[in-house]
Amino acid sequence: MRTYTQTWRSDPMTKLLTKDANGVPLRRSKRGWMWNQFFLLEEYTGLDHQYVGKLHSDGDRGDGSIRYVLTGDGAGSLFIIDENSGDIHATKRLDREEKAYYTLRAKAVNRITNTSLEGESEFIIKIHDINDNEPKFTKDPYFTEVPEMSPLGTVVTQVTATDADDPTYGNSARVVYSILQGQPYFSVEPNTGVIKTALPNMDRETKENYVVVIQAKDMAGQMGGLSGTTTVSITLSDVNDNPPRFPKSLYEFKAPESTEPGTTVAVLRATDADIGRNAEMNYRITSSDGPAMFDISTNRSTQDGVITLRKSLDFERKRSYTLRIQVENSNPDPRFLRYAATTDGATVKLIVEDVDEPPVFDRVGYVMEVKEDVAVGTIIGSVSATDPDSSRSPVRYSIDRRTDMDRVLNVHPGNGSVFMLRTLDREDIAWHNVSVIATEFNNPRLMSRVPVYVRVLDVNDNAPTFATYYETFVCENAKANQRIQTVSAADADEPIGGHRFFFSLAHEASVKANFTVRDNKDNTAGILTRRNSYSRLQRSTYLVPVVISDSDFPMQSSTNTLTVHVCTCDREGNMQLCNQEALVLTAGLSTGALMAIIFCVLILLMIVVLFAALRRQQRKKEPLIISKEDVRDNVVSYNDEGGGEEDTQAFDIGTLRNPEATEESKQRRDIKPETLHPPVRRTVILSPAHRDNADVRNFINQRLQENDQDPTAPPYDSLATYAYEGSGSVAESLSSLGSMTTEGDQDYNYLSEWGPRFKKLADLYGGEDSDKRDFV
């Protein structure tokens, strides 16, 4: 180790250099410091403090008058100086990777005066590196992928390791890579750390995951260098290098013949060693002995081939089907097409199972025609259904009465003939839609239905009439052959060739006809005058009978009446004076319309009167007692709230007690009495000798008088009920609640007068006096 010293030489003679602005010569002292960097080896393992170097001043004569002082990084802790000799030592073990150099300042001072002999100088202690750090990888572990079937030398990834040692000093930080695990599949570049494939065409389906261990060693890989390792997890990513394959070459499925079109009848599953998008496949039918009977599609979630039915199956017609199915990759890779076949095939056999089916009609619907005048029981058509099963069960027919509520049609249960149950009227209903049901004799639960549409054909059974009601007027000064009205006809029938109506004047009116009828040949006719003038005074109204006939067979005709009013007109033919009906007609209202208006007005008046009567009836107050004879069970509400539980004087309840034990009337506490002394109720003792109704009448009169004089009595319309049967009652009251006497005061001798049934009771109570005397 080199030791650097610093010598300070001080010359008493100064050299004149120059002068300042004031002409004073400038002098400069000559220093004797000779500085270099101090070097200190890191990771010192000795027991003593590690020697760094020595500071020495030329002014130090060894007499102990100079003291060396050290300041800066780590001074006093990491680095200490001998103030007498200037020796610097490191007190601790230093690590270059933590701090590469330290900057310190040193000066020499007079020990006595403590003055600095020269200015403070700075120096550096640099830590010398040794190979004490192994290489470290930036990741541990690494995860990467490389496509399978990659060629030799394909780059997989690159690993990187760093060394904390000084790269500028020796080979301590020079790293070399090598592979410890992963041969012979992968290799690594020694200087760059790039990992490459060492074998071509590695197959993911054979082995998918590889673990490679890479070592990084410093000192350029020489003996004694430090090393570090990392793990690289390499996964072979999938490519589409495998075609789909069927596990079997023949598949067999079964389906009942009742299977509905669109139902899945078979599911195939091919396997593909690839995964993900490379395992997607498509199925198709290459051949089938049932053209357009089946479809196949791919379930994208499971990659299954789903075979669905397009048409209905029929066990009696065909009992099995054979299909050839082909599967292929959806996303083939052109690089691997030459290595192996990209498709595979399998045969599917579908067996149709027999099912007991309902009868089948030979048509999906029937249309029948019948004339409206056909007789009841006439056959208008027939339906036919057969059992499609091999058993060929007989079929029974019936009408679904929910579609024929009027019971117009019926069907023969054996042969399916449809016949009439009632006559039809085309003008009422032109079409009848019913359903015919066919069931098997052997299994009535199996049924099918078919619609039957019956069209009712028209026959000429309606006579033509006026299209509307016609009413017109004629002027008194009318001329002959003057048209006063045009009429048209209507017919409910609908002949095939259309309507053709003929108009003529009725035969009975043609003798002395006042008007004529002219057929316009277009289903209309004109009403013409036959003379030059008409007199309103002689005849104000004419009824013109018009005969209308149709052209169909059998011919139908009817006589219709046209009403003509005679009116006074001016020279231009404008009506001036006419009878009241004609005026109404001119105003646009017919007699029927006028009557309808009057009828509506009468109805409204009746409604108003009825409503007023109801309102008046509701305003009347209902009587408290509906029947004067029956006063029982009638509750009268006064809406009067009492004084609560303490209000025992609100009403006198003495009226409910025995009149012979009635207490004196008490004054009410809820109202102010009119007099200081309320009236006293008089107690009437009825004679037992009176056995008629006189006592009841007296009792009622007495209570009436008391209530009339009592200011605290209830209102006049109140009903007072007294539970008093009269003193003449044989039973009187059995209750002792109202009794004012003691048991000793009672006389039970009358019990002996009630007959033999009360003899025992008379003996018990009647002999009381004798018992008492015996005890005395």
GROMACS .gro file of C-alpha atoms in nm, residues 127-546:
model
  420
  127ILE     CA    1  -1.269   0.272  -0.186
  128HIS     CA    2  -1.088   0.014  -0.387
  129ASP     CA    3  -1.323  -0.258  -0.528
  130ILE     CA    4  -1.293  -0.630  -0.471
  131ASN     CA    5  -1.516  -0.904  -0.622
  132ASP     CA    6  -1.762  -0.937  -0.337
  133ASN     CA    7  -2.098  -0.926  -0.526
  134GLU     CA    8  -2.249  -1.207  -0.731
  135PRO     CA    9  -2.452  -1.130  -1.045
  136LYS     CA   10  -2.829  -1.083  -0.990
  137PHE     CA   11  -3.103  -1.128  -1.252
  138THR     CA   12  -3.358  -0.856  -1.304
  139LYS     CA   13  -3.644  -1.114  -1.280
  140ASP     CA   14  -3.682  -1.442  -1.105
  141PRO     CA   15  -3.855  -1.634  -1.246
  142TYR     CA   16  -3.913  -1.547  -1.609
  143PHE     CA   17  -4.234  -1.652  -1.790
  144THR     CA   18  -4.246  -1.669  -2.166
  145GLU     CA   19  -4.402  -1.852  -2.461
  146VAL     CA   20  -4.280  -1.981  -2.791
  147PRO     CA   21  -4.497  -2.135  -3.065
  148GLU     CA   22  -4.478  -2.507  -3.099
  149MET     CA   23  -4.322  -2.651  -3.414
  150SER     CA   24  -4.081  -2.355  -3.423
  151PRO     CA   25  -3.759  -2.401  -3.626
  152LEU     CA   26  -3.415  -2.439  -3.471
  153GLY     CA   27  -3.269  -2.118  -3.327
  154THR     CA   28  -3.598  -1.941  -3.268
  155VAL     CA   29  -3.551  -1.666  -3.009
  156VAL     CA   30  -3.752  -1.738  -2.696
  157THR     CA   31  -3.655  -1.452  -2.462
  158GLN     CA   32  -3.355  -1.269  -2.315
  159VAL     CA   33  -3.241  -1.272  -1.953
  160THR     CA   34  -3.031  -0.999  -1.791
  161ALA     CA   35  -2.811  -1.009  -1.481
  162THR     CA   36  -2.629  -0.718  -1.316
  163ASP     CA   37  -2.318  -0.712  -1.091
  164ALA     CA   38  -2.278  -0.443  -0.825
  165ASP     CA   39  -1.897  -0.452  -0.847
  166ASP     CA   40  -1.697  -0.184  -1.026
  167PRO     CA   41  -1.711  -0.253  -1.400
  168THR     CA   42  -1.405  -0.030  -1.458
  169TYR     CA   43  -1.179  -0.232  -1.238
  170GLY     CA   44  -1.083  -0.583  -1.342
  171ASN     CA   45  -1.342  -0.848  -1.438
  172SER     CA   46  -1.544  -0.833  -1.119
  173ALA     CA   47  -1.852  -0.707  -1.307
  174ARG     CA   48  -1.808  -0.896  -1.634
  175VAL     CA   49  -2.091  -1.150  -1.653
  176VAL     CA   50  -2.113  -1.465  -1.868
  177TYR     CA   51  -2.439  -1.670  -1.911
  178SER     CA   52  -2.473  -2.046  -1.927
  179ILE     CA   53  -2.761  -2.297  -1.911
  180LEU     CA   54  -2.773  -2.539  -1.622
  181GLN     CA   55  -3.108  -2.706  -1.698
  182GLY     CA   56  -3.312  -2.724  -2.017
  183GLN     CA   57  -3.091  -2.906  -2.261
  184PRO     CA   58  -3.129  -3.028  -2.523
  185TYR     CA   59  -3.437  -2.816  -2.593
  186PHE     CA   60  -3.296  -2.466  -2.538
  187SER     CA   61  -2.963  -2.281  -2.542
  188VAL     CA   62  -2.842  -1.938  -2.421
  189GLU     CA   63  -2.600  -1.685  -2.571
  190PRO     CA   64  -2.307  -1.648  -2.320
  191ASN     CA   65  -2.260  -1.273  -2.359
  192THR     CA   66  -2.617  -1.154  -2.431
  193GLY     CA   67  -2.837  -1.394  -2.234
  194VAL     CA   68  -3.065  -1.463  -2.535
  195ILE     CA   69  -3.240  -1.797  -2.504
  196LYS     CA   70  -3.313  -1.988  -2.826
  197THR     CA   71  -3.467  -2.320  -2.924
  198ALA     CA   72  -3.212  -2.597  -2.958
  199LEU     CA   73  -3.447  -2.852  -3.119
  200PRO     CA   74  -3.679  -2.800  -3.416
  201ASN     CA   75  -4.054  -2.882  -3.427
  202MET     CA   76  -4.119  -2.925  -3.057
  203ASP     CA   77  -4.480  -3.049  -3.019
  204ARG     CA   78  -4.707  -2.891  -2.757
  205GLU     CA   79  -4.930  -3.196  -2.757
  206THR     CA   80  -4.625  -3.405  -2.649
  207LYS     CA   81  -4.489  -3.164  -2.387
  208GLU     CA   82  -4.621  -2.818  -2.321
  209ASN     CA   83  -4.419  -2.668  -2.034
  210TYR     CA   84  -4.040  -2.648  -1.986
  211VAL     CA   85  -3.831  -2.517  -1.696
  212VAL     CA   86  -3.489  -2.374  -1.791
  213VAL     CA   87  -3.225  -2.270  -1.531
  214ILE     CA   88  -2.978  -1.999  -1.646
  215GLN     CA   89  -2.656  -1.910  -1.459
  216ALA     CA   90  -2.478  -1.572  -1.469
  217LYS     CA   91  -2.111  -1.577  -1.349
  218ASP     CA   92  -1.873  -1.279  -1.308
  219MET     CA   93  -1.497  -1.269  -1.358
  220ALA     CA   94  -1.583  -1.355  -1.722
  221GLY     CA   95  -1.673  -1.703  -1.611
  222GLN     CA   96  -1.328  -1.781  -1.474
  223MET     CA   97  -1.258  -1.997  -1.177
  224GLY     CA   98  -1.333  -1.819  -0.853
  225GLY     CA   99  -1.600  -1.594  -0.997
  226LEU     CA  100  -1.930  -1.544  -0.822
  227SER     CA  101  -2.257  -1.661  -0.988
  228GLY     CA  102  -2.635  -1.627  -0.966
  229THR     CA  103  -2.920  -1.827  -1.124
  230THR     CA  104  -3.273  -1.771  -1.241
  231THR     CA  105  -3.557  -1.990  -1.362
  232VAL     CA  106  -3.723  -1.942  -1.700
  233SER     CA  107  -4.068  -2.105  -1.741
  234ILE     CA  108  -4.126  -2.162  -2.112
  235THR     CA  109  -4.467  -2.267  -2.249
  236LEU     CA  110  -4.519  -2.392  -2.601
  237SER     CA  111  -4.815  -2.202  -2.746
  238ASP     CA  112  -5.057  -2.392  -2.964
  239VAL     CA  113  -5.071  -2.382  -3.342
  240ASN     CA  114  -5.327  -2.555  -3.558
  241ASP     CA  115  -5.117  -2.858  -3.647
  242ASN     CA  116  -5.373  -3.129  -3.562
  243PRO     CA  117  -5.698  -3.209  -3.749
  244PRO     CA  118  -6.019  -3.307  -3.566
  245ARG     CA  119  -6.087  -3.678  -3.527
  246PHE     CA  120  -6.403  -3.881  -3.456
  247PRO     CA  121  -6.353  -4.133  -3.173
  248LYS     CA  122  -6.572  -4.383  -3.363
  249SER     CA  123  -6.645  -4.444  -3.725
  250LEU     CA  124  -7.011  -4.545  -3.669
  251TYR     CA  125  -7.272  -4.386  -3.447
  252GLU     CA  126  -7.625  -4.507  -3.385
  253PHE     CA  127  -7.916  -4.301  -3.248
  254LYS     CA  128  -8.290  -4.352  -3.201
  255ALA     CA  129  -8.577  -4.106  -3.238
  256PRO     CA  130  -8.955  -4.158  -3.204
  257GLU     CA  131  -9.158  -4.080  -3.510
  258SER     CA  132  -9.352  -3.817  -3.310
  259THR     CA  133  -9.040  -3.598  -3.289
  260GLU     CA  134  -9.123  -3.243  -3.394
  261PRO     CA  135  -8.920  -3.076  -3.671
  262GLY     CA  136  -8.643  -2.865  -3.528
  263THR     CA  137  -8.575  -3.111  -3.246
  264THR     CA  138  -8.222  -3.241  -3.182
  265VAL     CA  139  -8.201  -3.610  -3.268
  266ALA     CA  140  -7.824  -3.673  -3.239
  267VAL     CA  141  -7.508  -3.512  -3.098
  268LEU     CA  142  -7.158  -3.596  -3.226
  269ARG     CA  143  -6.831  -3.498  -3.063
  270ALA     CA  144  -6.501  -3.497  -3.248
  271THR     CA  145  -6.173  -3.442  -3.066
  272ASP     CA  146  -5.890  -3.207  -3.155
  273ALA     CA  147  -5.554  -3.209  -2.980
  274ASP     CA  148  -5.527  -2.835  -3.033
  275ILE     CA  149  -5.686  -2.582  -2.803
  276GLY     CA  150  -5.869  -2.255  -2.826
  277ARG     CA  151  -5.934  -2.112  -3.168
  278ASN     CA  152  -5.728  -2.390  -3.327
  279ALA     CA  153  -5.973  -2.649  -3.189
  280GLU     CA  154  -6.279  -2.493  -3.353
  281MET     CA  155  -6.439  -2.722  -3.610
  282ASN     CA  156  -6.725  -2.740  -3.857
  283TYR     CA  157  -6.956  -3.035  -3.929
  284ARG     CA  158  -7.145  -3.102  -4.249
  285ILE     CA  159  -7.357  -3.380  -4.398
  286THR     CA  160  -7.188  -3.518  -4.708
  287SER     CA  161  -7.452  -3.782  -4.792
  288SER     CA  162  -7.790  -3.904  -4.666
  289ASP     CA  163  -8.062  -4.142  -4.779
  290GLY     CA  164  -8.320  -3.891  -4.658
  291PRO     CA  165  -8.272  -3.576  -4.865
  292ALA     CA  166  -8.336  -3.254  -4.674
  293MET     CA  167  -8.446  -3.452  -4.371
  294PHE     CA  168  -8.168  -3.339  -4.135
  295ASP     CA  169  -7.947  -3.040  -4.056
  296ILE     CA  170  -7.618  -3.031  -3.865
  297SER     CA  171  -7.464  -2.738  -3.685
  298THR     CA  172  -7.173  -2.678  -3.447
  299ASN     CA  173  -7.224  -2.589  -3.083
  300ARG     CA  174  -6.952  -2.326  -3.042
  301SER     CA  175  -6.928  -2.369  -2.666
  302THR     CA  176  -6.869  -2.745  -2.678
  303GLN     CA  177  -6.766  -2.794  -3.044
  304ASP     CA  178  -7.027  -3.069  -3.075
  305GLY     CA  179  -7.206  -3.151  -3.397
  306VAL     CA  180  -7.580  -3.118  -3.339
  307ILE     CA  181  -7.811  -3.300  -3.582
  308THR     CA  182  -8.167  -3.159  -3.596
  309LEU     CA  183  -8.477  -3.281  -3.773
  310ARG     CA  184  -8.611  -3.077  -4.063
  311LYS     CA  185  -8.913  -3.289  -4.161
  312SER     CA  186  -9.144  -3.518  -3.970
  313LEU     CA  187  -9.051  -3.883  -3.927
  314ASP     CA  188  -9.284  -4.164  -4.030
  315PHE     CA  189  -9.214  -4.511  -3.902
  316GLU     CA  190  -9.456  -4.668  -4.151
  317ARG     CA  191  -9.286  -4.502  -4.444
  318LYS     CA  192  -8.914  -4.523  -4.348
  319ARG     CA  193  -8.775  -4.687  -4.040
  320SER     CA  194  -8.408  -4.579  -4.050
  321TYR     CA  195  -8.178  -4.319  -4.204
  322THR     CA  196  -7.805  -4.329  -4.276
  323LEU     CA  197  -7.594  -4.012  -4.287
  324ARG     CA  198  -7.229  -3.947  -4.362
  325ILE     CA  199  -7.082  -3.669  -4.146
  326GLN     CA  200  -6.755  -3.486  -4.211
  327VAL     CA  201  -6.568  -3.264  -3.963
  328GLU     CA  202  -6.290  -3.017  -4.045
  329ASN     CA  203  -6.093  -2.735  -3.885
  330SER     CA  204  -6.255  -2.396  -3.893
  331ASN     CA  205  -5.919  -2.215  -3.904
  332PRO     CA  206  -5.664  -2.437  -4.079
  333ASP     CA  207  -5.296  -2.337  -4.081
  334PRO     CA  208  -5.153  -2.360  -4.436
  335ARG     CA  209  -4.809  -2.448  -4.299
  336PHE     CA  210  -4.931  -2.788  -4.177
  337LEU     CA  211  -5.173  -2.888  -4.449
  338ARG     CA  212  -4.911  -3.105  -4.616
  339TYR     CA  213  -4.831  -3.303  -4.304
  340ALA     CA  214  -5.167  -3.470  -4.232
  341ALA     CA  215  -5.531  -3.478  -4.340
  342THR     CA  216  -5.737  -3.185  -4.211
  343THR     CA  217  -6.077  -3.362  -4.213
  344ASP     CA  218  -6.232  -3.677  -4.072
  345GLY     CA  219  -6.559  -3.861  -4.134
  346ALA     CA  220  -6.810  -4.084  -3.954
  347THR     CA  221  -7.136  -4.265  -4.034
  348VAL     CA  222  -7.455  -4.193  -3.838
  349LYS     CA  223  -7.748  -4.434  -3.838
  350LEU     CA  224  -8.080  -4.300  -3.708
  351ILE     CA  225  -8.347  -4.556  -3.618
  352VAL     CA  226  -8.710  -4.437  -3.619
  353GLU     CA  227  -8.920  -4.573  -3.332
  354ASP     CA  228  -9.288  -4.646  -3.380
  355VAL     CA  229  -9.535  -4.431  -3.185
  356ASP     CA  230  -9.913  -4.468  -3.167
  357GLU     CA  231 -10.017  -4.163  -3.367
  358PRO     CA  232 -10.354  -3.992  -3.399
  359PRO     CA  233 -10.553  -4.022  -3.722
  360VAL     CA  234 -10.436  -3.815  -4.016
  361PHE     CA  235 -10.679  -3.636  -4.247
  362ASP     CA  236 -10.614  -3.654  -4.617
  363ARG     CA  237 -10.641  -3.274  -4.636
  364VAL     CA  238 -10.536  -2.987  -4.414
  365GLY     CA  239 -10.880  -2.832  -4.459
  366TYR     CA  240 -11.210  -2.885  -4.640
  367VAL     CA  241 -11.425  -2.633  -4.828
  368MET     CA  242 -11.788  -2.726  -4.891
  369GLU     CA  243 -12.074  -2.539  -5.060
  370VAL     CA  244 -12.443  -2.564  -4.990
  371LYS     CA  245 -12.746  -2.370  -5.105
  372GLU     CA  246 -12.935  -2.186  -4.841
  373ASP     CA  247 -13.263  -2.361  -4.922
  374VAL     CA  248 -13.121  -2.713  -4.885
  375ALA     CA  249 -13.328  -2.952  -4.676
  376VAL     CA  250 -13.230  -3.076  -4.333
  377GLY     CA  251 -13.030  -3.400  -4.350
  378THR     CA  252 -12.877  -3.324  -4.690
  379ILE     CA  253 -12.516  -3.444  -4.723
  380ILE     CA  254 -12.296  -3.154  -4.835
  381GLY     CA  255 -11.956  -3.332  -4.833
  382SER     CA  256 -11.734  -3.570  -4.641
  383VAL     CA  257 -11.403  -3.585  -4.457
  384SER     CA  258 -11.160  -3.873  -4.447
  385ALA     CA  259 -10.891  -3.968  -4.195
  386THR     CA  260 -10.683  -4.283  -4.150
  387ASP     CA  261 -10.470  -4.428  -3.875
  388PRO     CA  262 -10.107  -4.394  -3.990
  389ASP     CA  263  -9.994  -4.678  -3.763
  390SER     CA  264  -9.950  -5.030  -3.889
  391SER     CA  265 -10.251  -5.142  -3.684
  392ARG     CA  266 -10.483  -4.929  -3.902
  393SER     CA  267 -10.734  -4.873  -3.624
  394PRO     CA  268 -11.087  -4.762  -3.732
  395VAL     CA  269 -11.161  -4.392  -3.706
  396ARG     CA  270 -11.461  -4.222  -3.549
  397TYR     CA  271 -11.571  -3.872  -3.654
  398SER     CA  272 -11.747  -3.600  -3.456
  399ILE     CA  273 -11.814  -3.226  -3.467
  400ASP     CA  274 -11.636  -2.999  -3.220
  401ARG     CA  275 -11.945  -2.830  -3.078
  402ARG     CA  276 -11.740  -2.540  -2.951
  403THR     CA  277 -11.707  -2.438  -3.315
  404ASP     CA  278 -12.074  -2.510  -3.396
  405MET     CA  279 -12.274  -2.368  -3.109
  406ASP     CA  280 -12.589  -2.336  -3.325
  407ARG     CA  281 -12.568  -2.705  -3.425
  408VAL     CA  282 -12.591  -2.633  -3.795
  409LEU     CA  283 -12.388  -2.934  -3.915
  410ASN     CA  284 -12.322  -3.289  -3.813
  411VAL     CA  285 -12.093  -3.567  -3.932
  412HIS     CA  286 -12.152  -3.938  -3.967
  413PRO     CA  287 -11.928  -4.109  -3.710
  414GLY     CA  288 -11.839  -4.395  -3.942
  415ASN     CA  289 -11.792  -4.261  -4.295
  416GLY     CA  290 -11.730  -3.890  -4.227
  417SER     CA  291 -12.028  -3.759  -4.429
  418VAL     CA  292 -12.116  -3.401  -4.334
  419PHE     CA  293 -12.490  -3.324  -4.341
  420MET     CA  294 -12.725  -3.044  -4.240
  421LEU     CA  295 -12.905  -3.023  -3.908
  422ARG     CA  296 -13.098  -2.705  -3.986
  423THR     CA  297 -13.176  -2.479  -4.280
  424LEU     CA  298 -12.937  -2.197  -4.361
  425ASP     CA  299 -12.983  -1.835  -4.451
  426ARG     CA  300 -12.704  -1.680  -4.649
  427GLU     CA  301 -12.820  -1.331  -4.560
  428ASP     CA  302 -12.772  -1.422  -4.193
  429ILE     CA  303 -12.434  -1.604  -4.208
  430ALA     CA  304 -12.255  -1.659  -4.538
  431TRP     CA  305 -11.976  -1.887  -4.402
  432HIS     CA  306 -11.978  -2.151  -4.132
  433ASN     CA  307 -11.643  -2.262  -3.991
  434VAL     CA  308 -11.647  -2.583  -3.789
  435SER     CA  309 -11.390  -2.840  -3.679
  436VAL     CA  310 -11.425  -3.214  -3.733
  437ILE     CA  311 -11.252  -3.441  -3.483
  438ALA     CA  312 -11.119  -3.786  -3.575
  439THR     CA  313 -11.040  -4.033  -3.294
  440GLU     CA  314 -10.920  -4.391  -3.290
  441PHE     CA  315 -11.161  -4.657  -3.172
  442ASN     CA  316 -10.885  -4.839  -2.988
  443ASN     CA  317 -10.744  -4.526  -2.824
  444PRO     CA  318 -10.994  -4.238  -2.802
  445ARG     CA  319 -10.731  -4.014  -2.643
  446LEU     CA  320 -10.554  -3.995  -2.978
  447MET     CA  321 -10.740  -3.743  -3.186
  448SER     CA  322 -10.683  -3.489  -3.457
  449ARG     CA  323 -10.900  -3.216  -3.597
  450VAL     CA  324 -10.945  -3.049  -3.933
  451PRO     CA  325 -11.125  -2.724  -4.023
  452VAL     CA  326 -11.430  -2.743  -4.247
  453TYR     CA  327 -11.540  -2.424  -4.422
  454VAL     CA  328 -11.902  -2.430  -4.545
  455ARG     CA  329 -12.001  -2.161  -4.789
  456VAL     CA  330 -12.373  -2.088  -4.814
  457LEU     CA  331 -12.475  -2.030  -5.177
  458ASP     CA  332 -12.740  -1.776  -5.253
  459VAL     CA  333 -13.084  -1.858  -5.391
  460ASN     CA  334 -13.334  -1.602  -5.506
  461ASP     CA  335 -13.554  -1.597  -5.197
  462ASN     CA  336 -13.575  -1.223  -5.134
  463ALA     CA  337 -13.786  -0.972  -5.323
  464PRO     CA  338 -13.635  -0.636  -5.422
  465THR     CA  339 -13.763  -0.325  -5.246
  466PHE     CA  340 -13.704   0.048  -5.251
  467ALA     CA  341 -13.350   0.129  -5.151
  468THR     CA  342 -13.491   0.382  -4.904
  469TYR     CA  343 -13.816   0.547  -4.808
  470TYR     CA  344 -13.928   0.786  -5.079
  471GLU     CA  345 -14.162   1.085  -5.029
  472THR     CA  346 -14.191   1.381  -5.266
  473PHE     CA  347 -14.427   1.656  -5.382
  474VAL     CA  348 -14.586   1.772  -5.707
  475CYS     CA  349 -14.682   2.127  -5.798
  476GLU     CA  350 -15.043   2.214  -5.876
  477ASN     CA  351 -14.934   2.368  -6.204
  478ALA     CA  352 -14.718   2.067  -6.302
  479LYS     CA  353 -14.703   1.963  -6.666
  480ALA     CA  354 -14.755   1.613  -6.799
  481ASN     CA  355 -14.455   1.376  -6.816
  482GLN     CA  356 -14.266   1.589  -6.567
  483ARG     CA  357 -14.018   1.387  -6.350
  484ILE     CA  358 -14.085   1.439  -5.983
  485GLN     CA  359 -13.874   1.158  -5.828
  486THR     CA  360 -13.610   0.896  -5.915
  487VAL     CA  361 -13.622   0.572  -5.718
  488SER     CA  362 -13.378   0.279  -5.686
  489ALA     CA  363 -13.404  -0.073  -5.549
  490ALA     CA  364 -13.211  -0.306  -5.321
  491ASP     CA  365 -13.208  -0.684  -5.284
  492ALA     CA  366 -13.050  -0.895  -5.007
  493ASP     CA  367 -12.971  -1.167  -5.260
  494GLU     CA  368 -12.644  -1.173  -5.451
  495PRO     CA  369 -12.694  -1.336  -5.793
  496ILE     CA  370 -12.388  -1.447  -5.985
  497GLY     CA  371 -12.455  -1.212  -6.277
  498GLY     CA  372 -12.546  -0.916  -6.057
  499HIS     CA  373 -12.878  -0.746  -5.996
  500ARG     CA  374 -13.123  -0.641  -6.270
  501PHE     CA  375 -13.443  -0.479  -6.148
  502PHE     CA  376 -13.761  -0.397  -6.341
  503PHE     CA  377 -13.997  -0.115  -6.236
  504SER     CA  378 -14.365  -0.076  -6.330
  505LEU     CA  379 -14.685   0.079  -6.203
  506ALA     CA  380 -14.912  -0.155  -6.011
  507HIS     CA  381 -15.195  -0.299  -6.221
  508GLU     CA  382 -15.470  -0.172  -5.990
  509ALA     CA  383 -15.338   0.186  -6.017
  510SER     CA  384 -15.293   0.189  -6.395
  511VAL     CA  385 -15.667   0.232  -6.472
  512LYS     CA  386 -15.695   0.591  -6.354
  513ALA     CA  387 -15.333   0.664  -6.304
  514ASN     CA  388 -15.227   1.013  -6.201
  515PHE     CA  389 -14.857   0.920  -6.232
  516THR     CA  390 -14.653   0.689  -6.450
  517VAL     CA  391 -14.336   0.486  -6.387
  518ARG     CA  392 -14.053   0.487  -6.642
  519ASP     CA  393 -13.783   0.214  -6.609
  520ASN     CA  394 -13.439   0.367  -6.672
  521LYS     CA  395 -13.280   0.023  -6.746
  522ASP     CA  396 -13.006   0.090  -6.489
  523ASN     CA  397 -13.184  -0.042  -6.178
  524THR     CA  398 -13.351   0.296  -6.128
  525ALA     CA  399 -13.688   0.437  -6.237
  526GLY     CA  400 -13.840   0.781  -6.277
  527ILE     CA  401 -14.182   0.884  -6.142
  528LEU     CA  402 -14.356   1.113  -6.395
  529THR     CA  403 -14.674   1.318  -6.387
  530ARG     CA  404 -14.952   1.204  -6.618
  531ARG     CA  405 -15.166   1.518  -6.638
  532ASN     CA  406 -15.112   1.890  -6.660
  533SER     CA  407 -15.242   2.007  -6.322
  534TYR     CA  408 -15.334   1.889  -5.973
  535SER     CA  409 -15.562   2.050  -5.716
  536ARG     CA  410 -15.444   2.059  -5.355
  537LEU     CA  411 -15.796   2.130  -5.239
  538GLN     CA  412 -15.940   1.827  -5.412
  539ARG     CA  413 -15.663   1.588  -5.304
  540SER     CA  414 -15.351   1.678  -5.114
  541THR     CA  415 -15.171   1.338  -5.112
  542TYR     CA  416 -15.131   1.055  -5.366
  543LEU     CA  417 -14.995   0.707  -5.297
  544VAL     CA  418 -14.820   0.567  -5.605
  545PRO     CA  419 -14.774   0.183  -5.597
  546VAL     CA  420 -14.454   0.076  -5.776
   0.00000   0.00000   0.00000
